[in-house]
PDB file of C-alpha atoms and ligand atoms in Angstrom:
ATOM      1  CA  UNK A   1     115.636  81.617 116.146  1.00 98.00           C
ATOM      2  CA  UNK A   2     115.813  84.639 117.654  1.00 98.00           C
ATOM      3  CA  UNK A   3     111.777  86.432 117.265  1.00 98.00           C
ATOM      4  CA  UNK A   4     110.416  89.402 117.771  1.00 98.00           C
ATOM      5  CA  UNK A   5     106.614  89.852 117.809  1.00 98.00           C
ATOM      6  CA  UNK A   6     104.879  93.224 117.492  1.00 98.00           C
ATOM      7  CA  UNK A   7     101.114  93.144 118.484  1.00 98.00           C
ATOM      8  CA  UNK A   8     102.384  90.753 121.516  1.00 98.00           C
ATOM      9  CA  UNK A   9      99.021  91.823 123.228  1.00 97.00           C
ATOM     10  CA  UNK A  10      96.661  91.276 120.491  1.00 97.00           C
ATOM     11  CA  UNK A  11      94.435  87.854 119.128  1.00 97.00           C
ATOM     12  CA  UNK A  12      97.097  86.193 117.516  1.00 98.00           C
ATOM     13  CA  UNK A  13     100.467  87.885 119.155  1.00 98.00           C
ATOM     14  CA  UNK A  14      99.301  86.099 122.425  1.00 98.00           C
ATOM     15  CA  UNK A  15      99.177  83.311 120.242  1.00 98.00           C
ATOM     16  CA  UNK A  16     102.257  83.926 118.548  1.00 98.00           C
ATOM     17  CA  UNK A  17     104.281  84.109 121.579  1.00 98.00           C
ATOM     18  CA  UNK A  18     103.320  81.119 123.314  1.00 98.00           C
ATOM     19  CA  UNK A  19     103.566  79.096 120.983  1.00 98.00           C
ATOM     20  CA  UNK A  20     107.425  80.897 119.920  1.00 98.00           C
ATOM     21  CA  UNK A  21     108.349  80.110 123.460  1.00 98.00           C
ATOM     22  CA  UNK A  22     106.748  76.258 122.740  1.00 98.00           C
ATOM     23  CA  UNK A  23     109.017  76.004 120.133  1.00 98.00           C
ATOM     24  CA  UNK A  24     112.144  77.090 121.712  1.00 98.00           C
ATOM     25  CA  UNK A  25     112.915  80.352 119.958  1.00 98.00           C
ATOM     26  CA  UNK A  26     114.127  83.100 121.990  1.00 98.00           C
ATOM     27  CA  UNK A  27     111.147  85.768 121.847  1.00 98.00           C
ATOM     28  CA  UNK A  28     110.699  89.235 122.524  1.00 98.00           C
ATOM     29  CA  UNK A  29     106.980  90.182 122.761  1.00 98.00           C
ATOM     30  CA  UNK A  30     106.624  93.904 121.869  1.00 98.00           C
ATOM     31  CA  UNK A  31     103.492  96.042 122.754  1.00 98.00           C
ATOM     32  CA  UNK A  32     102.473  99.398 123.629  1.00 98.00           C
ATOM     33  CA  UNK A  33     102.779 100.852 127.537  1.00 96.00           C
ATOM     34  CA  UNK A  34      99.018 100.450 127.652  1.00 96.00           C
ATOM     35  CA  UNK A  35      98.688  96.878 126.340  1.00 95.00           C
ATOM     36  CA  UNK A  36      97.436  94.039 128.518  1.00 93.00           C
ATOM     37  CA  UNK A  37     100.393  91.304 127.932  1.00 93.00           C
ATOM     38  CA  UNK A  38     100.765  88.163 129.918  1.00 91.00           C
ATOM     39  CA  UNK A  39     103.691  86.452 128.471  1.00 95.00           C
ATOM     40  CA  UNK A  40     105.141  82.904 129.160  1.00 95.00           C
ATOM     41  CA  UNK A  41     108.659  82.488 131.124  1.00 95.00           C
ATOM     42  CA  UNK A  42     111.124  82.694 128.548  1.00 94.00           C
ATOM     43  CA  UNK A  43     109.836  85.442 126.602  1.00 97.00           C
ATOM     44  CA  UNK A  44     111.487  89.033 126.722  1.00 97.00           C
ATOM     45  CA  UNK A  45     108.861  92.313 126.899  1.00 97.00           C
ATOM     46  CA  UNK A  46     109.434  95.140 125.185  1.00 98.00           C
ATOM     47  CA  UNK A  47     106.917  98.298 125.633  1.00 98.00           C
ATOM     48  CA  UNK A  48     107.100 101.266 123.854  1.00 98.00           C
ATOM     49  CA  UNK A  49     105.661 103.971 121.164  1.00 98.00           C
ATOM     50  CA  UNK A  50     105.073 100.810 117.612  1.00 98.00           C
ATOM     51  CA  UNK A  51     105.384 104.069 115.716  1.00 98.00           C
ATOM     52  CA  UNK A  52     109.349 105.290 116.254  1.00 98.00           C
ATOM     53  CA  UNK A  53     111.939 104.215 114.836  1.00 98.00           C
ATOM     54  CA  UNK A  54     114.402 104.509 117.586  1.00 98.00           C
ATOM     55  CA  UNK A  55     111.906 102.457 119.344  1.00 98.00           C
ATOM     56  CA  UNK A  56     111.838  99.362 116.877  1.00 98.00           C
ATOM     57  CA  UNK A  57     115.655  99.643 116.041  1.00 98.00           C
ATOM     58  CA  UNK A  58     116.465  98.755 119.779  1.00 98.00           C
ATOM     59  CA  UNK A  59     113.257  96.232 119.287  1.00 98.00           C
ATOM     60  CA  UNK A  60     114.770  94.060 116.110  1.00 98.00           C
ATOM     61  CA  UNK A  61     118.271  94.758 117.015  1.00 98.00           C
ATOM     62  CA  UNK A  62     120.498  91.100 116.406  1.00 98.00           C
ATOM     63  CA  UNK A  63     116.951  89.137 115.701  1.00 98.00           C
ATOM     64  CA  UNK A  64     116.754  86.944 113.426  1.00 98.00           C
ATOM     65  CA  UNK A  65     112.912  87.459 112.020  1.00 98.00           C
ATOM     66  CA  UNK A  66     110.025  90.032 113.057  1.00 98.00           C
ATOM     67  CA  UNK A  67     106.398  88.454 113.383  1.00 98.00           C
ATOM     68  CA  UNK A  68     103.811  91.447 113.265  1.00 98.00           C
ATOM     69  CA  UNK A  69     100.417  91.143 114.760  1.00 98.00           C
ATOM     70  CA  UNK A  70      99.519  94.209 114.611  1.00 98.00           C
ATOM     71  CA  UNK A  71      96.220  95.483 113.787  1.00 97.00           C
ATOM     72  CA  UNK A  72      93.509  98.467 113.998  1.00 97.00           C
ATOM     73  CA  UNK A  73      91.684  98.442 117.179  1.00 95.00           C
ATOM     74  CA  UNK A  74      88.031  98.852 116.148  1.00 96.00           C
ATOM     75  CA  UNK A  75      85.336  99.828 118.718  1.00 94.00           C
ATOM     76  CA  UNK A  76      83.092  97.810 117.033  1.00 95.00           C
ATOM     77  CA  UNK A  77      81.808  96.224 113.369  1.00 94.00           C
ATOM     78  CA  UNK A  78      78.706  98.405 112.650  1.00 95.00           C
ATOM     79  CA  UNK A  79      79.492 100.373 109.419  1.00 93.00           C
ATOM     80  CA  UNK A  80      79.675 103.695 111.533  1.00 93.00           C
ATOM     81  CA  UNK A  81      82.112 102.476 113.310  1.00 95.00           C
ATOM     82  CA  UNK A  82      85.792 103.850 112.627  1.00 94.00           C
ATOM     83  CA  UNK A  83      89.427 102.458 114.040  1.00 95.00           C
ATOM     84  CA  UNK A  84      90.673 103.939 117.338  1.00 94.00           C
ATOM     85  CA  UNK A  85      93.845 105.152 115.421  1.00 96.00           C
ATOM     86  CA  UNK A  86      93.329 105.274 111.919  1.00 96.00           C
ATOM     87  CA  UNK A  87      96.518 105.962 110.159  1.00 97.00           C
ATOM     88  CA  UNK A  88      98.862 103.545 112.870  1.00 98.00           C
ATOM     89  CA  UNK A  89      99.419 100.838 110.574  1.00 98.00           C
ATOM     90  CA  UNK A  90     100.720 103.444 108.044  1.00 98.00           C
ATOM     91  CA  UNK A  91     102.960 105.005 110.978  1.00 98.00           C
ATOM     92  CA  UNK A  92     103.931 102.011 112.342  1.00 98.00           C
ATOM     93  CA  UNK A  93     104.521 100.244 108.636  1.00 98.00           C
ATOM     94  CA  UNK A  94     106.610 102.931 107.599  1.00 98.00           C
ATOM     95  CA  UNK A  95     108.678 103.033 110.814  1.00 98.00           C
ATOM     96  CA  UNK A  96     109.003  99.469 110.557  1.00 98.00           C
ATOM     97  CA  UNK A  97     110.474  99.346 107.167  1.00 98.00           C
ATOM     98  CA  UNK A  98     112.953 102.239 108.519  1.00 98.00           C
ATOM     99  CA  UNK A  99     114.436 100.441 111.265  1.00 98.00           C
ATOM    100  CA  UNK A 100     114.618  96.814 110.183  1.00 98.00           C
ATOM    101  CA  UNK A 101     117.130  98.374 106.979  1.00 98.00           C
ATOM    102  CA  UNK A 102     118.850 100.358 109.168  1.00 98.00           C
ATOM    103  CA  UNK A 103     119.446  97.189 111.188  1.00 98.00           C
ATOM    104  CA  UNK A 104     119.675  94.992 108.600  1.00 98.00           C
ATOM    105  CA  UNK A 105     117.395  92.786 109.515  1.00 98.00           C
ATOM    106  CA  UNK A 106     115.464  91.637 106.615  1.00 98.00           C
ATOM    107  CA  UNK A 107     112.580  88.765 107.312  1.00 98.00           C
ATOM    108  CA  UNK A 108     109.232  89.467 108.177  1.00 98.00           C
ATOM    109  CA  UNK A 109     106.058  87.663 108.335  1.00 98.00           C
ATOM    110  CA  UNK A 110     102.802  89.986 108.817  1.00 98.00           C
ATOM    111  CA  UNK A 111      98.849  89.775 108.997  1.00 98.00           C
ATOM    112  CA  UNK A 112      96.954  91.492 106.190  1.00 98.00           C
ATOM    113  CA  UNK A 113      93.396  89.686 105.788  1.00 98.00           C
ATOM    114  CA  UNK A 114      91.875  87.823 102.843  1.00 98.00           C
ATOM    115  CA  UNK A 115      90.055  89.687 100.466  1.00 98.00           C
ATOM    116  CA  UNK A 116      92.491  92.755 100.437  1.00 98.00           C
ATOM    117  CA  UNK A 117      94.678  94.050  97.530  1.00 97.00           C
ATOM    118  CA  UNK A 118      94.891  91.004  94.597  1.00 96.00           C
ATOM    119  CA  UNK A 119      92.584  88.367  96.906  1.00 97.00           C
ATOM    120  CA  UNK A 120      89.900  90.753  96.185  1.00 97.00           C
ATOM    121  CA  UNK A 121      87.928  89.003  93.607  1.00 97.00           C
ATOM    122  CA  UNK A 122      88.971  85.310  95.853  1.00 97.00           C
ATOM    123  CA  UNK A 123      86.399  85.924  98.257  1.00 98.00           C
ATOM    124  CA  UNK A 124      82.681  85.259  98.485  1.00 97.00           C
ATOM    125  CA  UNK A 125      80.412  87.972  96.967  1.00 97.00           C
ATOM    126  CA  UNK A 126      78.734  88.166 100.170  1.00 97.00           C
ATOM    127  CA  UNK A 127      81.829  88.557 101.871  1.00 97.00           C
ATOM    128  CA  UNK A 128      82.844  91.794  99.615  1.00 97.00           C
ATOM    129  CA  UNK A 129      79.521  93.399 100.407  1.00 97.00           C
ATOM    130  CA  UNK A 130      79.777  92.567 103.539  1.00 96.00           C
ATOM    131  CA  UNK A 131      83.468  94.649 104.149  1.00 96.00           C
ATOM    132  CA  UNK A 132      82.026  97.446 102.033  1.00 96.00           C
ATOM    133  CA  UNK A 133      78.667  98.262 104.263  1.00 96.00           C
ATOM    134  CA  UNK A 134      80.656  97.924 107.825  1.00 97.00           C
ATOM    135  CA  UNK A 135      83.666  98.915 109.348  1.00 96.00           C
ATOM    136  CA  UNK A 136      85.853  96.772 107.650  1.00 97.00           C
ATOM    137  CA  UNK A 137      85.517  99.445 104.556  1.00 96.00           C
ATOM    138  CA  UNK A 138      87.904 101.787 106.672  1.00 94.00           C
ATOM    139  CA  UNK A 139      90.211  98.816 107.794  1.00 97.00           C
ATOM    140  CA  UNK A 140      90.706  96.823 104.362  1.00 98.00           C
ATOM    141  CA  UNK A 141      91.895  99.986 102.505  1.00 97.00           C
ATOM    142  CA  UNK A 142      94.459 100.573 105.481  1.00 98.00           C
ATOM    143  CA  UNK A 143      95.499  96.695 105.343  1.00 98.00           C
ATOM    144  CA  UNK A 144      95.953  97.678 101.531  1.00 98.00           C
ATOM    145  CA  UNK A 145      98.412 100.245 102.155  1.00 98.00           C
ATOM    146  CA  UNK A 146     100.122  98.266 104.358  1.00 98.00           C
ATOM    147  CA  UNK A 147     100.544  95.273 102.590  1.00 98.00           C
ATOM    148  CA  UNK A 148     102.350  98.097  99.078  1.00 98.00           C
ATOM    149  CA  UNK A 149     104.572  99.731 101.618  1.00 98.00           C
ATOM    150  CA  UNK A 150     105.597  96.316 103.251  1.00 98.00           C
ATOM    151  CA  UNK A 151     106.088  95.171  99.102  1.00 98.00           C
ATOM    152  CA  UNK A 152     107.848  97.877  97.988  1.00 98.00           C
ATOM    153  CA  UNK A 153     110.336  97.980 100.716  1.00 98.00           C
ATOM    154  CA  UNK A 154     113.792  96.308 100.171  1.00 98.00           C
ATOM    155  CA  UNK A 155     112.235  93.719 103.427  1.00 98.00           C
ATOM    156  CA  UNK A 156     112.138  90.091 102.587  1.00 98.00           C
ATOM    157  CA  UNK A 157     108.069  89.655 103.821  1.00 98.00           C
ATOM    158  CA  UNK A 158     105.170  87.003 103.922  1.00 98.00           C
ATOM    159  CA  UNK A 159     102.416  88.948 104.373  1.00 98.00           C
ATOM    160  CA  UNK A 160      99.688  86.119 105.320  1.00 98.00           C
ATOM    161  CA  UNK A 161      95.617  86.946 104.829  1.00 98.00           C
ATOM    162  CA  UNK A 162      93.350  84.815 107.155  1.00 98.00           C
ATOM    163  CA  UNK A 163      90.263  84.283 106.354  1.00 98.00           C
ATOM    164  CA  UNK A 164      87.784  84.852 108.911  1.00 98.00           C
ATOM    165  CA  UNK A 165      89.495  84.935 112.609  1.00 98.00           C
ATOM    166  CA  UNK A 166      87.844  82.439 115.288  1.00 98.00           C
ATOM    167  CA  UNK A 167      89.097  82.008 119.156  1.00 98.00           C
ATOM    168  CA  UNK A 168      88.889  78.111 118.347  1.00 98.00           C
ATOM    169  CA  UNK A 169      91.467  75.748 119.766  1.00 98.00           C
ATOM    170  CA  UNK A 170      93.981  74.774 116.955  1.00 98.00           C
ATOM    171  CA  UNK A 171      93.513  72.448 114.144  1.00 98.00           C
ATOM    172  CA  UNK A 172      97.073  72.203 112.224  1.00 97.00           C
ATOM    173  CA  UNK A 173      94.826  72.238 109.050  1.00 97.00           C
ATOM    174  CA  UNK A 174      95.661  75.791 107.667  1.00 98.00           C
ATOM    175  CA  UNK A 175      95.631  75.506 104.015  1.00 97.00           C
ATOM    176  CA  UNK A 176      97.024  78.246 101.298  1.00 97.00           C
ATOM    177  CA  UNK A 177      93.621  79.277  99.515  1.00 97.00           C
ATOM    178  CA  UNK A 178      93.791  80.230  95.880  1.00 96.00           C
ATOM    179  CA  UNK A 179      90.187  81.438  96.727  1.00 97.00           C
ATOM    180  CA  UNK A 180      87.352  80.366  99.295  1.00 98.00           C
ATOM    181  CA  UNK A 181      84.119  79.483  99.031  1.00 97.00           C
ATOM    182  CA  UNK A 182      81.610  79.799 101.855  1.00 94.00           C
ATOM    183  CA  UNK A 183      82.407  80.676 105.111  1.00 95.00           C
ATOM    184  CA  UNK A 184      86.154  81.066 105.476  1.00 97.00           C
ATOM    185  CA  UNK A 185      87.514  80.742 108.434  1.00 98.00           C
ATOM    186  CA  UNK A 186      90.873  80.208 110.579  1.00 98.00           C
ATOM    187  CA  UNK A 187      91.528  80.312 114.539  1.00 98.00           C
ATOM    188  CA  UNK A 188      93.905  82.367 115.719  1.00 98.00           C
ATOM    189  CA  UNK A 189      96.500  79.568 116.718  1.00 98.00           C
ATOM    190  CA  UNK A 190      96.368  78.337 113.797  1.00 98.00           C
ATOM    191  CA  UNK A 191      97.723  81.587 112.009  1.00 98.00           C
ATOM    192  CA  UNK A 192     100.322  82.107 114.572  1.00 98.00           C
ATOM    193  CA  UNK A 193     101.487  78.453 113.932  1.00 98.00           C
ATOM    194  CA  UNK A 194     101.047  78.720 110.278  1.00 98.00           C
ATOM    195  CA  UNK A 195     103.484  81.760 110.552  1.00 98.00           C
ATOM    196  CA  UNK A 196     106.043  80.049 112.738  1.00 98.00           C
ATOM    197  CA  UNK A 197     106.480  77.574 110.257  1.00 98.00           C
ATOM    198  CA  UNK A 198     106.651  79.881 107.848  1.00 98.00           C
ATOM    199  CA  UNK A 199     109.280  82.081 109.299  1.00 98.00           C
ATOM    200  CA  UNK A 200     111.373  79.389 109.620  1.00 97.00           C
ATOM    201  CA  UNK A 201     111.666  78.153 106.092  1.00 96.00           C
ATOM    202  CA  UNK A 202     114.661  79.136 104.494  1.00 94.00           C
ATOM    203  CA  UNK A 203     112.676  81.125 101.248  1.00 96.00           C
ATOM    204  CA  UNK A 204     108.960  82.418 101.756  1.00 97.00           C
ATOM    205  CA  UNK A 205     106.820  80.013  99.694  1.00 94.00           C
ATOM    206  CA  UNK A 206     104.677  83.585  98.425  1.00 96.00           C
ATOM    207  CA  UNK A 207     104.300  86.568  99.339  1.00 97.00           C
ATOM    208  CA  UNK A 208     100.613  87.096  99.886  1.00 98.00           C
ATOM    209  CA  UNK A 209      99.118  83.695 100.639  1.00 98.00           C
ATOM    210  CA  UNK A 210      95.085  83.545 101.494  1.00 98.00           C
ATOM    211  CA  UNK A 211      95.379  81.015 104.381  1.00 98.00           C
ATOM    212  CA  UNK A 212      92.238  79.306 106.259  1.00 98.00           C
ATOM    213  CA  UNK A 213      91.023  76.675 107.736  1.00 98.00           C
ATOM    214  CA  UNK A 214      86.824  76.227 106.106  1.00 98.00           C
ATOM    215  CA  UNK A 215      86.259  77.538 102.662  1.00 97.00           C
ATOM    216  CA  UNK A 216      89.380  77.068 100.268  1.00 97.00           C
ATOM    217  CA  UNK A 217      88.045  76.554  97.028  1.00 94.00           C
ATOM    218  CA  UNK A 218      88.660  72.508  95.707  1.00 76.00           C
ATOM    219  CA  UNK A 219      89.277  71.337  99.304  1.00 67.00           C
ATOM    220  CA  UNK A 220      87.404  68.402 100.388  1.00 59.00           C
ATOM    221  CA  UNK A 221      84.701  69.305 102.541  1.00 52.00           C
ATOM    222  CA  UNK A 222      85.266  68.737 106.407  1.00 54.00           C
ATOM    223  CA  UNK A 223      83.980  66.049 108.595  1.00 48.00           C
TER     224      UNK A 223
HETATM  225  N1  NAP B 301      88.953  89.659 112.851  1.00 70.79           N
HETATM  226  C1  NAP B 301      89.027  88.929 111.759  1.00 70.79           C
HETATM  227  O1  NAP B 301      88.159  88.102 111.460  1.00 70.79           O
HETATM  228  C2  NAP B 301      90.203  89.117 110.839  1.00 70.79           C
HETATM  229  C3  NAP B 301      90.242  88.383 109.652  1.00 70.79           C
HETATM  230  C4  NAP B 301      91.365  88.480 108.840  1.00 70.79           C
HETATM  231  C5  NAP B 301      92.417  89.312 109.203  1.00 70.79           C
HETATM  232  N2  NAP B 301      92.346  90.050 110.341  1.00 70.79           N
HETATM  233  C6  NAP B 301      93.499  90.897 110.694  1.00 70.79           C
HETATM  234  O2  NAP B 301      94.350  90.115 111.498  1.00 70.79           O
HETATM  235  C7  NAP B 301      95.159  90.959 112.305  1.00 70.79           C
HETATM  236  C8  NAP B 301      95.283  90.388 113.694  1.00 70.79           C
HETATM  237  O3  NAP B 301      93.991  90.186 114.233  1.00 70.79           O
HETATM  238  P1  NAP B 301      93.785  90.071 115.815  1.00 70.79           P
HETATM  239  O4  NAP B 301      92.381  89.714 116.041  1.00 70.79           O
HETATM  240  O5  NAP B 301      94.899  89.259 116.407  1.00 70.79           O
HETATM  241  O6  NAP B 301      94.025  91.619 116.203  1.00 70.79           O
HETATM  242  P2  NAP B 301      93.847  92.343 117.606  1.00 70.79           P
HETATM  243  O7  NAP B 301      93.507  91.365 118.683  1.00 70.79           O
HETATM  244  O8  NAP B 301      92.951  93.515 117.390  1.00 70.79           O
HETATM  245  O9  NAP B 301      95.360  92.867 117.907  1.00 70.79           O
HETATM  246  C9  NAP B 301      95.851  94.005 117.295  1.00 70.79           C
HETATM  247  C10 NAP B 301      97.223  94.316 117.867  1.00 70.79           C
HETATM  248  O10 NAP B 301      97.648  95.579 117.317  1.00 70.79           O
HETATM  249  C11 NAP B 301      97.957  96.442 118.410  1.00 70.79           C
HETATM  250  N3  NAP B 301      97.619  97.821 118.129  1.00 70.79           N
HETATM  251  C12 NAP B 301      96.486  98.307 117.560  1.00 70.79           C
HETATM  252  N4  NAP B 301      96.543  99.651 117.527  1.00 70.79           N
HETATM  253  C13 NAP B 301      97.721 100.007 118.100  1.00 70.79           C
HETATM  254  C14 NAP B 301      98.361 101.259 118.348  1.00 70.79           C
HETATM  255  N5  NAP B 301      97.795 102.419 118.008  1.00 70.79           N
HETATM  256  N6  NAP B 301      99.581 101.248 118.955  1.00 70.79           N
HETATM  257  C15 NAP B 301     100.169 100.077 119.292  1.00 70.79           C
HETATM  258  N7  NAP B 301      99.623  98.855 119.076  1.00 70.79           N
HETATM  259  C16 NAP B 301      98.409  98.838 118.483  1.00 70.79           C
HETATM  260  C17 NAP B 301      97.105  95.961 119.571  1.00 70.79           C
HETATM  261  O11 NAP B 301      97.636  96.438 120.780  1.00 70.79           O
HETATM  262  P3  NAP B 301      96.662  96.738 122.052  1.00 70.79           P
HETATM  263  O12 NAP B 301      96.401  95.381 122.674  1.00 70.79           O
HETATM  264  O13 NAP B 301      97.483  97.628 122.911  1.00 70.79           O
HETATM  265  O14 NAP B 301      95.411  97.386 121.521  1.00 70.79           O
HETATM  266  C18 NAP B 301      97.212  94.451 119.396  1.00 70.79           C
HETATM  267  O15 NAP B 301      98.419  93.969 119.913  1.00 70.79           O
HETATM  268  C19 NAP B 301      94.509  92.348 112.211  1.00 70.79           C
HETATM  269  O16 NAP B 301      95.268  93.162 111.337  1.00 70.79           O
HETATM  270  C20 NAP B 301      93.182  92.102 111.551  1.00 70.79           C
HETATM  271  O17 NAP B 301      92.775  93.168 110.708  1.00 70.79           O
HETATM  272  C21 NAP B 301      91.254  89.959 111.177  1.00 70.79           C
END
């Protein structure tokens, strides 16, 4: 397929790529000027502004799919901590949705987290305090947002919400959570592979699947 992955420069878009490349898609890994991106041979780059139009219409032009990676940056996890741009997934959400119809390019699979919009009441307790005392009370809301604009748009989208992101080497165990128990938690790889195989299905499964590794309420426990 031909791929195009916003965020290229971020947890899972590194992850996303090289694993895209691994599988023999053609890829274009997108990212701002200032991003650090180190991308396998085979992959296309593509740097410029994630919040024009004009800029993701020459990005998704002829593709097949867009995977988004893209996140807030966030200085840091203490509650008085705030994103490094605020409002960019609203910018760039919006812009997306504008240029993907005006190319006609319809399939997208995203990363929203688990616990926002309907998953609220699927995570722990603990968990929910947790994102309200820290920093995560600015970035949930905004991963909220995103995930109604993505929903409401005419876009054919899988918006996926990890649990609890690790830098762990794969495991091929990612699970669709109906909700999670205990600590919750999915590596990186694993979400980018759980999204390849997702964007290559010919119907999204859902449209908001909790996905993780620990934690998904019924699962056996793990060795
Ligand atoms: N951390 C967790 O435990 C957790 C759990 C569940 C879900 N999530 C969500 O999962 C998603 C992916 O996580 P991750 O760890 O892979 O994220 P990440 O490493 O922070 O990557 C975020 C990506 O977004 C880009 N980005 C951020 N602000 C930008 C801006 N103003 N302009 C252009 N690009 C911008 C970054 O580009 P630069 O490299 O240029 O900054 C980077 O490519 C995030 O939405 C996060 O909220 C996280």
């Amino acid at each position: 397929m031909k791929l195009v992955i916003l965020g290229a420069s971020g947890g899972c878009g590194r992850h996303l790529v090289e694993q895209a490349v691994g599988r023999r898609h053609e890829v274009t890994a997108v990212a701002r000027a200032s991003s650090s991106l180190d991308v396998p041979t085979g992959a296309r780059t593509l740097r410029g502004d994630l919040t024009s139009v004009a800029f993701l219409r020459d990005a998704v032009r002829g593709q097949d799919a867009v995977l988004s990676a893209l996140g807030l940056r966030l200085p840091g996890i203490a509650p008085w901590q705030r994103p490094v741009d605020p409002d960019f997934l609203d910018r760039s959400t919006a812009a997306l949705v504008e240029a993907m119809g005006a190319e006609g390019i319809r399939r997208l699979v995203a990363i929203s987290a688990g616990g926002v919009g309907d998953s609220h009441d699927a995570v722990p307790a603990a968990f929910r305090a947790f994102i309200a005392v820290s920093a995560l009370r600015s970035v949930y809301p905004a991963l909220g947002r995103m995930e109604r604009a993505l929903l409401a748009s005419a876009l054919d989208v899988c918006i996926c919400r990890p649990t609890g992101l690790t830098d762990e080497p794969a495991t091929g165990r990612a699970v669709v959570a109906r909700a999670i128990v205990g600590r919750g938690a999915i590596p990186r790889a694993d979400v980018a592979a759980w999204m390849l195989d997702e964007v290559a299905r010919p119907a999204f499964a859902a449209k908001t699947p909790m996905i993780t590794v620990t934690g998904a309420a019924g699962a056996p426990p793990r060795r």
